mmCIF file of N, CA and C in Angstrom:
data_model
loop_
_atom_site.group_PDB
_atom_site.id
_atom_site.type_symbol
_atom_site.label_atom_id
_atom_site.label_comp_id
_atom_site.label_asym_id
_atom_site.label_seq_id
_atom_site.Cartn_x
_atom_site.Cartn_y
_atom_site.Cartn_z
ATOM 1 N N MET A 1 110.112 95.014 43.452
ATOM 2 C CA MET A 1 111.326 94.303 43.744
ATOM 3 C C MET A 1 111.341 95.598 45.008
ATOM 4 N N ALA A 2 111.512 94.600 46.065
ATOM 5 C CA ALA A 2 111.908 95.184 47.626
ATOM 6 C C ALA A 2 112.996 96.419 47.408
ATOM 7 N N ASP A 3 113.515 97.029 47.582
ATOM 8 C CA ASP A 3 114.595 97.584 48.481
ATOM 9 C C ASP A 3 115.255 97.580 49.433
ATOM 10 N N ASN A 4 116.585 97.665 49.465
ATOM 11 C CA ASN A 4 117.126 97.977 51.409
ATOM 12 C C ASN A 4 116.243 98.361 51.770
ATOM 13 N N SER A 5 115.984 100.114 51.831
ATOM 14 C CA SER A 5 114.693 100.053 53.039
ATOM 15 C C SER A 5 113.807 99.585 53.508
ATOM 16 N N GLN A 6 112.793 99.465 52.450
ATOM 17 C CA GLN A 6 111.780 98.970 52.741
ATOM 18 C C GLN A 6 111.740 97.084 53.823
ATOM 19 N N LYS A 7 113.342 96.681 53.217
ATOM 20 C CA LYS A 7 113.483 95.067 53.849
ATOM 21 C C LYS A 7 114.210 95.994 55.149
ATOM 22 N N MET A 8 114.748 96.143 55.337
ATOM 23 C CA MET A 8 115.059 96.913 56.722
ATOM 24 C C MET A 8 113.666 97.481 57.945
ATOM 25 N N SER A 9 113.320 98.308 57.253
ATOM 26 C CA SER A 9 111.857 98.788 57.616
ATOM 27 C C SER A 9 111.411 97.911 57.465
ATOM 28 N N TYR A 10 110.778 96.753 57.539
ATOM 29 C CA TYR A 10 109.592 95.520 57.097
ATOM 30 C C TYR A 10 110.517 94.568 58.638
ATOM 31 N N HIS A 11 111.533 94.325 57.833
ATOM 32 C CA HIS A 11 112.452 93.643 59.666
ATOM 33 C C HIS A 11 112.439 94.373 60.841
ATOM 34 N N ALA A 12 112.586 95.354 60.917
ATOM 35 C CA ALA A 12 112.431 96.039 62.341
ATOM 36 C C ALA A 12 110.996 96.151 62.513
ATOM 37 N N GLY A 13 109.978 96.025 62.062
ATOM 38 C CA GLY A 13 108.738 97.012 62.318
ATOM 39 C C GLY A 13 108.440 95.019 63.064
ATOM 40 N N GLU A 14 109.291 93.939 62.171
ATOM 41 C CA GLU A 14 109.026 92.676 62.908
ATOM 42 C C GLU A 14 109.677 92.434 64.479
ATOM 43 N N ALA A 15 110.623 93.009 64.162
ATOM 44 C CA ALA A 15 111.659 93.017 65.197
ATOM 45 C C ALA A 15 110.650 93.785 66.368
ATOM 46 N N LYS A 16 110.201 94.554 66.660
ATOM 47 C CA LYS A 16 109.274 95.646 67.252
ATOM 48 C C LYS A 16 108.079 95.021 67.677
ATOM 49 N N GLY A 17 107.012 94.643 67.259
ATOM 50 C CA GLY A 17 106.505 93.920 66.559
ATOM 51 C C GLY A 17 106.340 92.185 68.231
ATOM 52 N N GLN A 18 107.383 91.740 67.924
ATOM 53 C CA GLN A 18 108.675 90.719 68.200
ATOM 54 C C GLN A 18 108.567 91.193 70.260
ATOM 55 N N ALA A 19 109.545 92.111 70.145
ATOM 56 C CA ALA A 19 110.017 92.291 70.766
ATOM 57 C C ALA A 19 107.909 93.594 72.229
ATOM 58 N N GLN A 20 107.386 93.490 71.615
ATOM 59 C CA GLN A 20 106.636 94.146 72.145
ATOM 60 C C GLN A 20 105.615 92.205 72.550
ATOM 61 N N GLU A 21 105.275 91.651 72.226
ATOM 62 C CA GLU A 21 104.553 90.289 72.204
ATOM 63 C C GLU A 21 105.779 89.661 73.376
ATOM 64 N N LYS A 22 107.125 89.487 73.351
ATOM 65 C CA LYS A 22 107.876 89.391 74.983
ATOM 66 C C LYS A 22 107.591 90.299 75.679
ATOM 67 N N ALA A 23 107.435 91.647 76.144
ATOM 68 C CA ALA A 23 106.993 92.237 77.065
ATOM 69 C C ALA A 23 105.221 92.216 77.169
ATOM 70 N N SER A 24 105.041 91.465 76.722
ATOM 71 C CA SER A 24 103.192 91.448 76.524
ATOM 72 C C SER A 24 103.446 89.959 78.138
ATOM 73 N N GLY A 25 104.584 88.830 77.402
ATOM 74 C CA GLY A 25 104.071 88.507 78.540
ATOM 75 C C GLY A 25 105.122 88.025 79.395
ATOM 76 N N LEU A 26 106.434 88.948 79.865
ATOM 77 C CA LEU A 26 106.971 88.862 81.352
ATOM 78 C C LEU A 26 106.116 89.594 81.814
ATOM 79 N N MET A 27 105.195 91.153 80.993
ATOM 80 C CA MET A 27 104.861 91.304 82.095
ATOM 81 C C MET A 27 103.003 90.765 83.037
ATOM 82 N N GLY A 28 102.695 89.660 82.329
ATOM 83 C CA GLY A 28 101.639 88.810 82.971
ATOM 84 C C GLY A 28 102.490 88.181 83.821
ATOM 85 N N MET A 29 103.727 87.029 83.314
ATOM 86 C CA MET A 29 104.794 86.440 84.239
ATOM 87 C C MET A 29 104.268 87.536 85.849
ATOM 88 N N ALA A 30 104.450 88.230 85.345
ATOM 89 C CA ALA A 30 105.240 89.178 86.801
ATOM 90 C C ALA A 30 103.619 90.252 87.078
ATOM 91 N N ASN A 31 103.248 89.326 86.867
ATOM 92 C CA ASN A 31 101.372 90.141 87.010
ATOM 93 C C ASN A 31 101.235 88.820 88.076
ATOM 94 N N ASN A 32 101.530 87.266 87.782
ATOM 95 C CA ASN A 32 101.342 86.325 88.713
ATOM 96 C C ASN A 32 101.906 86.058 89.478
ATOM 97 N N ALA A 33 103.139 85.907 89.255
ATOM 98 C CA ALA A 33 104.052 86.144 89.964
ATOM 99 C C ALA A 33 103.497 87.176 91.692
ATOM 100 N N ALA A 34 102.991 88.156 90.813
ATOM 101 C CA ALA A 34 102.629 89.690 91.842
ATOM 102 C C ALA A 34 101.263 89.471 92.799
ATOM 103 N N GLN A 35 100.099 88.533 91.965
ATOM 104 C CA GLN A 35 98.655 88.280 92.228
ATOM 105 C C GLN A 35 99.181 86.672 93.073
ATOM 106 N N SER A 36 100.450 86.048 93.273
ATOM 107 C CA SER A 36 100.426 85.019 94.756
ATOM 108 C C SER A 36 101.334 85.045 95.515
ATOM 109 N N THR A 37 102.229 86.196 94.925
ATOM 110 C CA THR A 37 102.914 86.531 96.511
ATOM 111 C C THR A 37 101.433 86.865 97.244
ATOM 112 N N LYS A 38 101.073 87.959 96.793
ATOM 113 C CA LYS A 38 99.721 89.049 97.126
ATOM 114 C C LYS A 38 98.567 87.939 98.005
ATOM 115 N N GLU A 39 98.291 86.652 97.204
ATOM 116 C CA GLU A 39 97.311 85.015 98.048
ATOM 117 C C GLU A 39 98.674 84.390 99.807
ATOM 118 N N THR A 40 99.453 84.451 98.608
ATOM 119 C CA THR A 40 100.608 84.283 100.263
ATOM 120 C C THR A 40 100.814 85.150 100.982
ATOM 121 N N VAL A 41 100.164 86.427 101.712
ATOM 122 C CA VAL A 41 100.734 87.080 102.164
ATOM 123 C C VAL A 41 99.346 87.191 103.013
ATOM 124 N N GLN A 42 98.196 87.121 102.346
ATOM 125 C CA GLN A 42 97.390 87.311 103.464
ATOM 126 C C GLN A 42 97.611 86.018 103.424
ATOM 127 N N ALA A 43 97.839 84.981 104.008
ATOM 128 C CA ALA A 43 96.874 84.303 103.970
ATOM 129 C C ALA A 43 97.830 83.246 105.180
ATOM 130 N N ALA A 44 99.206 84.276 105.345
ATOM 131 C CA ALA A 44 100.360 84.446 106.595
ATOM 132 C C ALA A 44 99.393 84.673 107.718
ATOM 133 N N GLY A 45 98.406 85.607 107.204
ATOM 134 C CA GLY A 45 98.180 87.131 107.512
ATOM 135 C C GLY A 45 96.677 87.102 108.788
ATOM 136 N N GLN A 46 95.798 85.341 108.505
ATOM 137 C CA GLN A 46 95.385 85.498 108.616
ATOM 138 C C GLN A 46 95.899 84.394 109.548
ATOM 139 N N ASN A 47 96.628 83.313 109.483
ATOM 140 C CA ASN A 47 97.695 82.136 110.355
ATOM 141 C C ASN A 47 97.782 83.186 111.470
ATOM 142 N N VAL A 48 98.339 83.951 111.569
ATOM 143 C CA VAL A 48 99.033 85.261 112.181
ATOM 144 C C VAL A 48 97.650 85.651 113.368
ATOM 145 N N GLN A 49 96.488 86.189 112.005
ATOM 146 C CA GLN A 49 95.635 86.711 113.538
ATOM 147 C C GLN A 49 94.836 85.306 114.541
ATOM 148 N N ALA A 50 94.979 84.811 113.686
ATOM 149 C CA ALA A 50 94.187 83.280 114.114
ATOM 150 C C ALA A 50 95.217 82.651 115.557
ATOM 151 N N ALA A 51 95.728 82.963 115.177
ATOM 152 C CA ALA A 51 96.986 82.653 116.065
ATOM 153 C C ALA A 51 97.336 83.504 117.530
ATOM 154 N N ALA A 52 97.037 84.604 117.005
ATOM 155 C CA ALA A 52 96.790 85.572 118.631
ATOM 156 C C ALA A 52 95.384 85.632 118.614
ATOM 157 N N VAL A 53 94.550 85.235 117.872
ATOM 158 C CA VAL A 53 93.169 85.876 118.657
ATOM 159 C C VAL A 53 93.145 83.828 119.253
ATOM 160 N N GLY A 54 93.405 82.810 119.380
ATOM 161 C CA GLY A 54 93.764 82.159 120.291
ATOM 162 C C GLY A 54 95.129 82.176 121.142
ATOM 163 N N ALA A 55 95.724 82.426 120.896
ATOM 164 C CA ALA A 55 96.934 83.690 121.779
ATOM 165 C C ALA A 55 95.745 84.528 123.032
ATOM 166 N N VAL A 56 95.407 85.054 122.238
ATOM 167 C CA VAL A 56 94.389 85.857 123.367
ATOM 168 C C VAL A 56 93.689 84.751 124.376
ATOM 169 N N ASP A 57 92.807 84.116 123.443
ATOM 170 C CA ASP A 57 91.494 83.226 124.210
ATOM 171 C C ASP A 57 92.585 82.324 125.844
ATOM 172 N N ALA A 58 93.669 81.563 125.253
ATOM 173 C CA ALA A 58 94.320 81.275 126.525
ATOM 174 C C ALA A 58 95.073 81.842 127.386
ATOM 175 N N VAL A 59 95.234 82.865 127.178
ATOM 176 C CA VAL A 59 95.850 83.872 128.489
ATOM 177 C C VAL A 59 93.930 84.227 129.497
ATOM 178 N N LYS A 60 93.138 83.897 128.701
ATOM 179 C CA LYS A 60 91.736 84.896 129.174
ATOM 180 C C LYS A 60 91.485 83.816 130.085
ATOM 181 N N ASN A 61 91.297 82.638 129.633
ATOM 182 C CA ASN A 61 91.155 81.057 130.170
ATOM 183 C C ASN A 61 92.232 81.202 131.210
ATOM 184 N N ALA A 62 93.324 81.305 131.171
ATOM 185 C CA ALA A 62 94.438 81.282 132.350
ATOM 186 C C ALA A 62 94.056 81.855 133.858
ATOM 187 N N THR A 63 93.849 83.378 132.881
ATOM 188 C CA THR A 63 93.689 84.286 133.698
ATOM 189 C C THR A 63 92.217 83.922 134.272
ATOM 190 N N GLY A 64 91.826 83.740 133.854
ATOM 191 C CA GLY A 64 89.662 83.381 134.883
ATOM 192 C C GLY A 64 89.202 84.664 133.819
ATOM 193 N N LEU A 65 89.111 85.364 133.149
ATOM 194 C CA LEU A 65 89.341 86.534 132.719
ATOM 195 C C LEU A 65 87.917 86.160 131.055
ATOM 196 N N ASN A 66 87.677 84.285 131.085
ATOM 197 C CA ASN A 66 86.802 84.117 129.897
ATOM 198 C C ASN A 66 85.371 83.761 130.026
ATOM 199 N N LYS A 67 85.795 83.708 131.801
ATOM 200 C CA LYS A 67 84.199 83.495 132.222
ATOM 201 C C LYS A 67 82.600 83.906 132.009
ATOM 202 N N LYS A 68 82.000 83.554 131.306
ATOM 203 C CA LYS A 68 80.794 84.332 131.270
ATOM 204 C C LYS A 68 80.254 83.993 132.474
#
């Protein structure tokens, strides 16, 4: 029969395992959020870059510098 010390040790180990699993899940969620943010920022950067190129071309066209 398990004495109190063994039961407490068992429960402590069980709690530790559950805490590790929860931490792992939270880290996974944080990683997913970070990846999503990265992708969103990259897409926004590409949109800004495209708009800047369009603005430069518009200025060149307006000033006649875009003639070939």
